[in-house]
mmCIF file of C-alpha atoms and ligand atoms in Angstrom:
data_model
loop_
_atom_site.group_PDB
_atom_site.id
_atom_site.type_symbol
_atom_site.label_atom_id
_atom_site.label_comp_id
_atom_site.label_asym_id
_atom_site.label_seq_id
_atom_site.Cartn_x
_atom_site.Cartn_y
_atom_site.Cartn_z
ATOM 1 C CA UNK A 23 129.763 96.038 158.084
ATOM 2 C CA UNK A 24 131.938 96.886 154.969
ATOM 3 C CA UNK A 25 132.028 99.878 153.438
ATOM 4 C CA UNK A 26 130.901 100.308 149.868
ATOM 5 C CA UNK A 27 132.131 103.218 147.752
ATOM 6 C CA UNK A 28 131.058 104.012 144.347
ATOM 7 C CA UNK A 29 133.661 104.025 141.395
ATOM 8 C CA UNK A 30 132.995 104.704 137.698
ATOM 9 C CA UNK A 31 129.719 102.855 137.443
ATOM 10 C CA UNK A 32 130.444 100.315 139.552
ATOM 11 C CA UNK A 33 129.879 99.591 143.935
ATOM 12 C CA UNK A 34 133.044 98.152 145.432
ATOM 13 C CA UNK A 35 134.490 97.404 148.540
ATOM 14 C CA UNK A 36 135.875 100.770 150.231
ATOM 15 C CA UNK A 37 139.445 98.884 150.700
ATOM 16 C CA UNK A 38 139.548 97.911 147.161
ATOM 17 C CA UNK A 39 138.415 100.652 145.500
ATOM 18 C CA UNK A 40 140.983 102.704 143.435
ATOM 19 C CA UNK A 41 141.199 104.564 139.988
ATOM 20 C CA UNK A 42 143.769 104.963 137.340
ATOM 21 C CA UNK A 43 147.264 106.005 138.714
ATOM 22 C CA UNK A 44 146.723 108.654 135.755
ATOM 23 C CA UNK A 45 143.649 109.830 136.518
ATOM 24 C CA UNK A 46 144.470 113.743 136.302
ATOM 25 C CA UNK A 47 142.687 113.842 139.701
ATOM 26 C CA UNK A 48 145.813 112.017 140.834
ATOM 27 C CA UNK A 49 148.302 113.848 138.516
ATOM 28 C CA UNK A 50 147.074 117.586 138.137
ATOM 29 C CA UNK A 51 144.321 117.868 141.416
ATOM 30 C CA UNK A 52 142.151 118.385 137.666
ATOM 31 C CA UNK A 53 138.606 117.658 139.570
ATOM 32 C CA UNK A 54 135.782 119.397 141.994
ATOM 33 C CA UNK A 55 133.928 117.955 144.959
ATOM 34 C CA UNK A 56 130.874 118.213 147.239
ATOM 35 C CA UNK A 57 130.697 117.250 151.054
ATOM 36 C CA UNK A 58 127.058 116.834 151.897
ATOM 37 C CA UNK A 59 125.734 116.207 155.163
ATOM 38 C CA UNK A 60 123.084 113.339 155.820
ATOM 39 C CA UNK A 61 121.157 113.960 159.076
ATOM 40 C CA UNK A 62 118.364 111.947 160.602
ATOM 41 C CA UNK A 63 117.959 109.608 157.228
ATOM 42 C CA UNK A 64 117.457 112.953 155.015
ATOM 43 C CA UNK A 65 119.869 114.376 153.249
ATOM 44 C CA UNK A 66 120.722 117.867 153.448
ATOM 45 C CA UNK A 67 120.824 120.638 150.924
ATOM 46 C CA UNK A 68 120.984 118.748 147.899
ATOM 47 C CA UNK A 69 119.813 120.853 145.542
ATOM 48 C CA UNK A 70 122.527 123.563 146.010
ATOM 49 C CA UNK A 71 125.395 120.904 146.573
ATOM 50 C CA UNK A 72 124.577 119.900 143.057
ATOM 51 C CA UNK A 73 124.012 123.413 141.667
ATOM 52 C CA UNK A 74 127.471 124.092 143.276
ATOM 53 C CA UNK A 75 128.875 120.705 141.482
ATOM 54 C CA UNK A 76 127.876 121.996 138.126
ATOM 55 C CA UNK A 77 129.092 125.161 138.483
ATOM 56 C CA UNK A 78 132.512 124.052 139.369
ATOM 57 C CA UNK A 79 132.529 121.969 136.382
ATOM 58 C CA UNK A 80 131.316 124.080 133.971
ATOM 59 C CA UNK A 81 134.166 126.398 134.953
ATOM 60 C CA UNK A 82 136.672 123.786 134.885
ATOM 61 C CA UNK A 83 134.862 122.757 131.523
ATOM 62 C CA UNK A 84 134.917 119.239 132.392
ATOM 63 C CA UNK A 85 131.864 116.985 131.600
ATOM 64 C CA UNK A 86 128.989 116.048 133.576
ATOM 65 C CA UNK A 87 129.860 112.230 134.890
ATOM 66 C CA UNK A 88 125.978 111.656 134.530
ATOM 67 C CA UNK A 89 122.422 112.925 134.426
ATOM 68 C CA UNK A 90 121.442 114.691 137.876
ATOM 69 C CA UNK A 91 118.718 112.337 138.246
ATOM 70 C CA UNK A 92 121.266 109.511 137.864
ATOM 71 C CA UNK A 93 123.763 111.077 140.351
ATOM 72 C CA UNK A 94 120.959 111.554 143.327
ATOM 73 C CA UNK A 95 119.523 107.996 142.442
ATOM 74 C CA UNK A 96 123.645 106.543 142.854
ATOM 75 C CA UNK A 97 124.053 109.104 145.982
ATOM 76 C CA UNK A 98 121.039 107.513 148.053
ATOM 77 C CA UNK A 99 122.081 103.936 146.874
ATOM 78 C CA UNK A 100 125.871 104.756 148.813
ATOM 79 C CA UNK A 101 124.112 105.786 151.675
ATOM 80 C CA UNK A 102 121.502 102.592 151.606
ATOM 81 C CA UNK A 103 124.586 100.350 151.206
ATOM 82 C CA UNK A 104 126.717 102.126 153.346
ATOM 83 C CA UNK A 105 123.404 102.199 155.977
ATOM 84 C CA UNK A 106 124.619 105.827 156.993
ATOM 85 C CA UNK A 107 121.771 107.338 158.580
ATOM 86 C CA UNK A 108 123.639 109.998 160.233
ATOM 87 C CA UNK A 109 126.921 111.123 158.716
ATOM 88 C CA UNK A 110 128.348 112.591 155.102
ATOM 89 C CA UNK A 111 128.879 111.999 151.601
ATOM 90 C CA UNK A 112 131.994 112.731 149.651
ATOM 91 C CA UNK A 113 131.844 113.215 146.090
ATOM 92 C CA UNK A 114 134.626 113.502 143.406
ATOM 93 C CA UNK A 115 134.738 114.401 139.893
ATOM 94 C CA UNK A 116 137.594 114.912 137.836
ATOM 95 C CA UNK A 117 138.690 114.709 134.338
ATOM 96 C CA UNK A 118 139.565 111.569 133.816
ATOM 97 C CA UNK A 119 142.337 109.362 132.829
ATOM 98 C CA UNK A 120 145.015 110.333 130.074
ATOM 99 C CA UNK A 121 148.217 109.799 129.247
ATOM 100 C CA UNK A 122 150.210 112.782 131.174
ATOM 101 C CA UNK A 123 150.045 115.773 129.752
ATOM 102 C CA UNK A 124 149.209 119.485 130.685
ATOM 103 C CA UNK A 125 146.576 120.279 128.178
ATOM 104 C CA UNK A 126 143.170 118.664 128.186
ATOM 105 C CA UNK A 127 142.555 114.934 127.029
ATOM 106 C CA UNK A 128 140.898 114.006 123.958
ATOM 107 C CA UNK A 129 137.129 115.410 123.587
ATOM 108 C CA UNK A 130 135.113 112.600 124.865
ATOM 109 C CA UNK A 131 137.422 111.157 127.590
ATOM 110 C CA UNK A 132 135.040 110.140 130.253
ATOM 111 C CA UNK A 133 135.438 112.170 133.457
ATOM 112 C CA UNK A 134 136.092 109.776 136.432
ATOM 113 C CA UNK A 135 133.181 110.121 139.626
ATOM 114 C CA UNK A 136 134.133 108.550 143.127
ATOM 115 C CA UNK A 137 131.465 108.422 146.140
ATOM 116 C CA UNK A 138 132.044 107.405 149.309
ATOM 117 C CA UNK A 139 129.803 107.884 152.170
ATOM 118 C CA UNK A 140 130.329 107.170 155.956
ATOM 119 C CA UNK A 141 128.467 107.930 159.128
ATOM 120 C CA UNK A 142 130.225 110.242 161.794
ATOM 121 C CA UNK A 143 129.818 110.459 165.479
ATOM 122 C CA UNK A 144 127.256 113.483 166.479
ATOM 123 C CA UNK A 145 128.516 113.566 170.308
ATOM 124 C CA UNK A 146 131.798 114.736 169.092
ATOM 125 C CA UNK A 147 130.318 117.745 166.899
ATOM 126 C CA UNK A 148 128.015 118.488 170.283
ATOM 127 C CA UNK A 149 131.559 118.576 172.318
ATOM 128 C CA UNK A 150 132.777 121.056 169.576
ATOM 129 C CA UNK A 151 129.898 122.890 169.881
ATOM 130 C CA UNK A 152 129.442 122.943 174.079
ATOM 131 C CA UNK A 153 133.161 124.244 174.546
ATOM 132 C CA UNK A 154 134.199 125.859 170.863
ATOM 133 C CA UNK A 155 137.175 125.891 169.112
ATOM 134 C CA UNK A 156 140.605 127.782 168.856
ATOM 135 C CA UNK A 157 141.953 128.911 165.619
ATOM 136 C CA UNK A 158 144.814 130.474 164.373
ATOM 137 C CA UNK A 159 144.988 133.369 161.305
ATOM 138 C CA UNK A 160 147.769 132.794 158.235
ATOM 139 C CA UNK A 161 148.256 134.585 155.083
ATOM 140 C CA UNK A 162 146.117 133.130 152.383
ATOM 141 C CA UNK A 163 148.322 131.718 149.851
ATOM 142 C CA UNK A 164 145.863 129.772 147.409
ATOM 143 C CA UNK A 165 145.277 130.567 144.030
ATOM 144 C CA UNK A 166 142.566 133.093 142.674
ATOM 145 C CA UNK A 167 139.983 130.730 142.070
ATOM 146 C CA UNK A 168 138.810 129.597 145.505
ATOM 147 C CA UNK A 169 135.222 129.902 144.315
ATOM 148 C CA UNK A 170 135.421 126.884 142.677
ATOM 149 C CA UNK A 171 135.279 123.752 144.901
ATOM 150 C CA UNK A 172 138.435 121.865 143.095
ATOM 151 C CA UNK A 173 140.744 119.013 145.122
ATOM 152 C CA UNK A 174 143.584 120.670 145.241
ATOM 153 C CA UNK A 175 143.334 121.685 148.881
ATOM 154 C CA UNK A 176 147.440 121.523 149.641
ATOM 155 C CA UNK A 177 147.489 124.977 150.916
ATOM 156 C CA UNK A 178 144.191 123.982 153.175
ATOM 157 C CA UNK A 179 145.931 121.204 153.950
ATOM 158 C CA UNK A 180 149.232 122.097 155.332
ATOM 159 C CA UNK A 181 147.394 125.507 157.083
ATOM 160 C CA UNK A 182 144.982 123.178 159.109
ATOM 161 C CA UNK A 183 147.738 121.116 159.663
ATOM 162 C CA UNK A 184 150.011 124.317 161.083
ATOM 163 C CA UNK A 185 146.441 124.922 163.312
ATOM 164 C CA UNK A 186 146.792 121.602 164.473
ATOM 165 C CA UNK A 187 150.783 122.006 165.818
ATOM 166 C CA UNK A 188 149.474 125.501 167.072
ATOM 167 C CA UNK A 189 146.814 123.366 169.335
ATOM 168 C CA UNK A 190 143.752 125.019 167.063
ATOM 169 C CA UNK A 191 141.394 123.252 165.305
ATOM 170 C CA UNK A 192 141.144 125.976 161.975
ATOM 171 C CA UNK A 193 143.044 127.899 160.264
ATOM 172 C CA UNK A 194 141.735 131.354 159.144
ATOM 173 C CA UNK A 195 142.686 132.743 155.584
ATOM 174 C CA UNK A 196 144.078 136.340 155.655
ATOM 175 C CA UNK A 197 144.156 138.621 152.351
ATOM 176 C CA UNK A 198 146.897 140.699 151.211
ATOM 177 C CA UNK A 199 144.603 143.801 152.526
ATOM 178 C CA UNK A 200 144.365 142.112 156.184
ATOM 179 C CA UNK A 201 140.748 141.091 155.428
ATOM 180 C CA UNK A 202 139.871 137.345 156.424
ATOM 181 C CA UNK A 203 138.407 135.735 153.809
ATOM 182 C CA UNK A 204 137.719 132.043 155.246
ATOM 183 C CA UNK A 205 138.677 129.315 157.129
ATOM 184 C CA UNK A 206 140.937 125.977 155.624
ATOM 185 C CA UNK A 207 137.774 124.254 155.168
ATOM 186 C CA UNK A 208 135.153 126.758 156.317
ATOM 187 C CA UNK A 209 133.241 130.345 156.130
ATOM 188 C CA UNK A 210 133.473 132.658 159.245
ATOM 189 C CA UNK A 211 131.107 134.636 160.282
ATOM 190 C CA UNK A 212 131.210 137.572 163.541
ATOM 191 C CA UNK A 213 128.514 138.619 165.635
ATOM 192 C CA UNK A 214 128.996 142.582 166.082
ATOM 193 C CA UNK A 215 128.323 144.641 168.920
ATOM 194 C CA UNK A 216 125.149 145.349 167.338
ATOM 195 C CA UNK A 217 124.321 141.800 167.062
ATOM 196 C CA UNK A 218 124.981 142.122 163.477
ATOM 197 C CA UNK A 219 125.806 138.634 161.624
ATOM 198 C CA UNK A 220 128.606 139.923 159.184
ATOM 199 C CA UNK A 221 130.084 137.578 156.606
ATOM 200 C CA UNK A 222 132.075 138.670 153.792
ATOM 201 C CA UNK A 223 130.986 138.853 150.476
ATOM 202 C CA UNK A 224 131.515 135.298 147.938
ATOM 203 C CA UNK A 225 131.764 137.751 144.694
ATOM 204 C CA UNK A 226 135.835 137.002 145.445
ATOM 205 C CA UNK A 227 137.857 135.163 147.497
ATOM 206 C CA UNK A 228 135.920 132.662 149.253
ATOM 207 C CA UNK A 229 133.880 129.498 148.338
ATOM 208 C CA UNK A 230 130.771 130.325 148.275
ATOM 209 C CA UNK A 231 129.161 127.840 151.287
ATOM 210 C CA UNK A 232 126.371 126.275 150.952
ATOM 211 C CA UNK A 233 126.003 126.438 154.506
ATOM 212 C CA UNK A 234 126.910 129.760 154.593
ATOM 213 C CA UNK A 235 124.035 130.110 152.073
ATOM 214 C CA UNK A 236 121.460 128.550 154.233
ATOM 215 C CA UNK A 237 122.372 130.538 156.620
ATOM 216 C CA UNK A 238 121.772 133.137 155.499
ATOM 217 C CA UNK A 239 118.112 131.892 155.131
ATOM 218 C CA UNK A 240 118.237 130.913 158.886
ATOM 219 C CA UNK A 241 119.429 134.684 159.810
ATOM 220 C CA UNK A 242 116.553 136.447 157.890
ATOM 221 C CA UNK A 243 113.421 133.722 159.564
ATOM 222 C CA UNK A 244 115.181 134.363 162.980
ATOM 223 C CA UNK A 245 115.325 138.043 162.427
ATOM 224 C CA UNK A 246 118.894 138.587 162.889
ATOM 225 C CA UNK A 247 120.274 141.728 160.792
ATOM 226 C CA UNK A 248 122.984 140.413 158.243
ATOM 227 C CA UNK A 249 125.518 142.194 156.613
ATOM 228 C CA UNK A 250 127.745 140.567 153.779
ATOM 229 C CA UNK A 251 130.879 142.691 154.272
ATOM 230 C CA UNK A 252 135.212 142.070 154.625
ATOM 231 C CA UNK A 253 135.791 142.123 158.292
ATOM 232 C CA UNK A 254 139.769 141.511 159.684
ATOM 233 C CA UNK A 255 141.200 139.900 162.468
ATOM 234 C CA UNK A 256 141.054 142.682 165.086
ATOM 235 C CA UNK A 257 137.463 142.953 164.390
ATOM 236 C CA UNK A 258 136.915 139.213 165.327
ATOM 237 C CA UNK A 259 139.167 139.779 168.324
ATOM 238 C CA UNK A 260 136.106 142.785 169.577
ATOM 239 C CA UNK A 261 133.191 140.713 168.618
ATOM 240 C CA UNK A 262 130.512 139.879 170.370
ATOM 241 C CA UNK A 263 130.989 135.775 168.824
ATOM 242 C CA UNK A 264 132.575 134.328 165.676
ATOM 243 C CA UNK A 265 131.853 131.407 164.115
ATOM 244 C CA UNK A 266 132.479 128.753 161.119
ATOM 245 C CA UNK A 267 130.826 127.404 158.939
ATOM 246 C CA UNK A 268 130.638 124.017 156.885
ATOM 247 C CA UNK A 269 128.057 121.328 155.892
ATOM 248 C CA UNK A 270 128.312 118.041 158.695
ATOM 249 C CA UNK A 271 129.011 120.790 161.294
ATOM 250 C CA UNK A 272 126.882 123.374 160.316
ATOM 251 C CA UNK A 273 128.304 126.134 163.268
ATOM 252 C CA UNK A 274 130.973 125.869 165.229
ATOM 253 C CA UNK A 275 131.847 128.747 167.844
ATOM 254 C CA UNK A 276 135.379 130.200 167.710
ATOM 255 C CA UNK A 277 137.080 130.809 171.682
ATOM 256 C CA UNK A 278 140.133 131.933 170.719
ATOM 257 C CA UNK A 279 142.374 133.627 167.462
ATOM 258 C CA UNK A 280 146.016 133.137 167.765
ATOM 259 C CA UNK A 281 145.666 132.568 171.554
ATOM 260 C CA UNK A 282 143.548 135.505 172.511
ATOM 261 C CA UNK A 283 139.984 134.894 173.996
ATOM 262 C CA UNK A 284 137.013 135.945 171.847
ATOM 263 C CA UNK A 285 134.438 137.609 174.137
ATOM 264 C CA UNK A 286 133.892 135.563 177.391
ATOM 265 C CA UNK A 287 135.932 132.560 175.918
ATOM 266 C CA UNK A 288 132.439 130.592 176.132
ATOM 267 C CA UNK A 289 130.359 129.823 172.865
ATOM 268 C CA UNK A 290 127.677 132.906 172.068
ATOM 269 C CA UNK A 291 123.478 132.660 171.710
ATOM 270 C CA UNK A 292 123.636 133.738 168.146
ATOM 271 C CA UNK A 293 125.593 130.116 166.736
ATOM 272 C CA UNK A 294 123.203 128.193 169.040
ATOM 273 C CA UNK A 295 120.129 129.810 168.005
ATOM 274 C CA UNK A 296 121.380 129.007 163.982
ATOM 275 C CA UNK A 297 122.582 125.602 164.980
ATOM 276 C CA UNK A 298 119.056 124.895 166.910
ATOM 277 C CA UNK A 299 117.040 126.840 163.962
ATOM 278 C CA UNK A 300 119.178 125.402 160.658
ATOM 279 C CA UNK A 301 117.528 121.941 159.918
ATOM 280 C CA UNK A 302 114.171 123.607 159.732
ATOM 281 C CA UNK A 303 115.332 125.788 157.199
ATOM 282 C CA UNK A 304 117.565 123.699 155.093
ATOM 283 C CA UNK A 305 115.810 121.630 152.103
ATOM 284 C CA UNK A 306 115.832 117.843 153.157
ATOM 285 C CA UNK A 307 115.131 114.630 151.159
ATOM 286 C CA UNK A 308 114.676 111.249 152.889
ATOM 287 C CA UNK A 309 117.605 108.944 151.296
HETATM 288 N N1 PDD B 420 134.731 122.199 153.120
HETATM 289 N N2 PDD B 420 135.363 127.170 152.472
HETATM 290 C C1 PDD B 420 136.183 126.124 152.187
HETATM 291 C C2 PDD B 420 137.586 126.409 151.729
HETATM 292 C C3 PDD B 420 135.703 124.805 152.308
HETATM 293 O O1 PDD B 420 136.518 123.777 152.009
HETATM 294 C C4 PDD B 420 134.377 124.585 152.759
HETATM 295 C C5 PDD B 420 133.810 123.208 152.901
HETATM 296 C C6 PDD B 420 133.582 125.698 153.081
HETATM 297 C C7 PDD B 420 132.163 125.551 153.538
HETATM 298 O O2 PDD B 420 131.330 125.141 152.472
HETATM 299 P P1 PDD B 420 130.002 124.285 152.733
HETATM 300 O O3 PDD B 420 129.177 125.065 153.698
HETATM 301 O O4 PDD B 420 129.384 124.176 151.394
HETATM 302 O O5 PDD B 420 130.442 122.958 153.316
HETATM 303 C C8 PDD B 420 134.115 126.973 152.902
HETATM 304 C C9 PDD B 420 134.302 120.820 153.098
HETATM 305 C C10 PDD B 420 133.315 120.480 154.156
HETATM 306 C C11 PDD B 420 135.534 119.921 153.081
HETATM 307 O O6 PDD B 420 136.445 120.245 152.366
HETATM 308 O O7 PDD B 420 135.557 118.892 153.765
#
């Protein structure tokens, strides 16, 4: 079956489907996204992916690409054509296409929206989740603004990239102060001694996750005392389990940190009781 991603109004085939080579998306990473997860036919979280969207916009100041009742209707009709019942959405906005130059385009230059959508594989997040994952730590060297969700990941992606040559699958952002702030494309979360679920806070310095959010909701129905506080790397290294966190994984236990075992080297209780407890508490809507 082809795929079928949306473009500026218009469903085309995935192969074909391009934008402007000055689209400042291309020229100036000038645009936000959302990754959404679609599970079971529903999908998940909507409502704050979309709340996040606008946010990043408005403090980008670049326009709406439609009404939000337009963008969920155009969302569901990806996933219809692109028959993904289980699997993700990617959406892109970004400023639009001008003639190169550093200031902003004309008021009323139409910002340019991209959606693709494709199903993944769910035995390979279950292998993920069954043996965990290795990571690595590196100083975070990404601008101040990493609470808005814009496209230029470069730093994300050469860091996941050095966790990949480093035989890890994340990387895990370290402050100037020796705090971790977050993974390359996730949150991180420790289980203390206590059993505590500590996270740090999103006022600065992190994305704000949705499924960190959610999360959060999960923690409080399951009981689970939370703290939202800066932890560093030696405190992962003593804790009881660590964790990331992103929508289409939801959890995924952390093993190892710069080749040193994390508790028993085996995945904890406390990510399998979220992973097991999350869809319940997340907001779904049938596509
Ligand atoms: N990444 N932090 C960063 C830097 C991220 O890129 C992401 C998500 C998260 C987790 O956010 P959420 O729970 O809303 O997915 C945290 C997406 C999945 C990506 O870039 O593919």
């Amino acid at each position: 079956m082809p795929r079928i991603s949306y473009v500026n109004g218009q469903y085309v085939p995935h192969a074909q489907a391009g934008v402007h080579i000055e689209d400042r998306g291309y020229q100036f990473a000038d645009g936000v996204y959302e990754v959404c997860e679609v599970r079971h036919g529903y999908i998940v979280d909507i409502t704050r992916h979309l709340d996040r969207l606008n946010r990043s916009l408005s403090e980008l100041r670049i326009a709406a690409p439609m009404s939000r009742a337009a963008l969920v209707t155009v969302i569901r009709e990806t996933l219809r054509r692109n028959k993904v019942k289980n699997g993700l959405f990617y959406m892109q906005v970004t400023r639009g296409v001008a003639r190169r130059d550093h200031v902003f385009p004309a008021e009323g230059t139409r910002p340019s929206i991209v959606i693709t959508a494709k199903s993944t594989d769910p035995s390979i997040i279950a292998r993920k989740n069954a043996g965990g994952i290795k990571a690595i730590s590196v100083p975070d060297n990404r601008w101040d603004r990493v609470d808005i969700k814009t496209i230029g990941l470069l730093p994300n992606a050469m860091a996941r990239q050095q966790a990949k040559e480093a035989g890890a699958q994340e990387a895990i952002y370290v402050d100037r102060d020796g705090f971790v702030t977050e993974g390359a494309a996730t949150n991180v979360w420790i289980v203390d001694a206590d059993g505590t679920l500590i996270t740090r806070p999103a006022e600065h310095g992190i994305l704000r996750g949705i499924t960190r959010t959610t999360l959060i909701d999960v923690g409080a129905k399951l009981g689970l005392e939370i703290a939202e506080r800066k932890f560093t790397v030696a405190d992962m290294l003593a804790a009881r389990e660590v964790f990331i966190t992103a929508a289409t994984s939801i959890c995924f236990p952390v093993v190892s940190l710069d080749g040193q075992t994390i508790a028993n080297g085996h995945p904890g209780s406390v990510s399998q009781n979220i992973r097991e407890a999350f869809f319940d508490v997340a907001e779904k809507i049938a596509i």
